[in-house]
């Protein structure tokens, strides 16, 4: 009973955060799409897709591997401090690599070269995320800290956006406001660490490399997943017009917002599943959310026009059919996410989980190559390829779960 309450509380707190992740961008999105030109918003959307890659490099799968390590040593303060120290040093090393990658992108991609300052400033928030220690608080099942820090960080940047951003000439202020919100959150997290007695110290470089090696398989899985999102936006910026980048960005923002509602379930049950491997709890969660999932899909399909007009305005009417075409993707991705790390990862099938992700990423890239070489690279064709590959991953993972069903606790 206590375990159930803990999981429910974790899921609840993460849902508060993810509802906020859904609401705050949807508050600023209509504002930005109206004060910026379509091309200007396309720049914002494109750079955000680049920072998604940067964040993945810095995180390096630690949200999964780090959380797992914390769960194992959470009752030993000395070992816990060492795990946290290794992860933080690893992230600092990775941030140097990520910054170097960003510089190369700025030098080679025209849309970034035209907005160098904006792109460089956008590196600030991913870098500061190193000091938010999400992996630690998830492993300790203190999800309320993760939620509160997000509310602080994004609440501040959202309020400041309405106060200071009045037109396209202030484009560079957008990442600066995100940095301000992140800095305040970092200071708040620092106080929480002091209260908990967590101490960070330098560890041997060899230990940091060992930590990176351990997390590498998780990183491969996470970076492969970006073939479904950020890579598509990256290629849209190269092969399609800035306005198409904006239309694609609007639809993917809405798709990501819906998919973010699945993350609290995944992240909330992951520590518990690692410890208990309870298939009963997992089954109950799936059955509970199925009706909500399909009703949401129906509302999105028939209400696509209203949603686009409210969120983005009449300049983005061409994006309406794209949102409708994305509904199957929204439904299928629920199963691919839930049958991944929360289930396969919990029974130590890291290799199998990674295989499903990498295989799907290869299929996705192959689909993109075909679209480019056949000159069929359009937004509808992108959505179709994205949906088919998501279905492949969901099916692959479900088959693995069935194969290893005896490893779960009943």
Coordinates of N, CA and C in Angstrom, one line a residue, residues 79 91 134 149 200:
X79 N 28.2 6.8 -0.6 CA 28.1 6.3 -1.9 C 27.3 7.2 -2.8
X91 N 28.9 15.5 -16.8 CA 28.1 16.4 -17.5 C 28.9 17.7 -17.9
X134 N 18.2 16.6 -11.5 CA 16.9 15.9 -11.7 C 17.1 14.4 -11.4
X149 N 11.1 23.1 -8.8 CA 12.2 23.8 -9.5 C 11.7 24.2 -11.0
X200 N 29.2 17.7 -3.1 CA 29.8 17.4 -4.4 C 31.3 17.6 -4.3

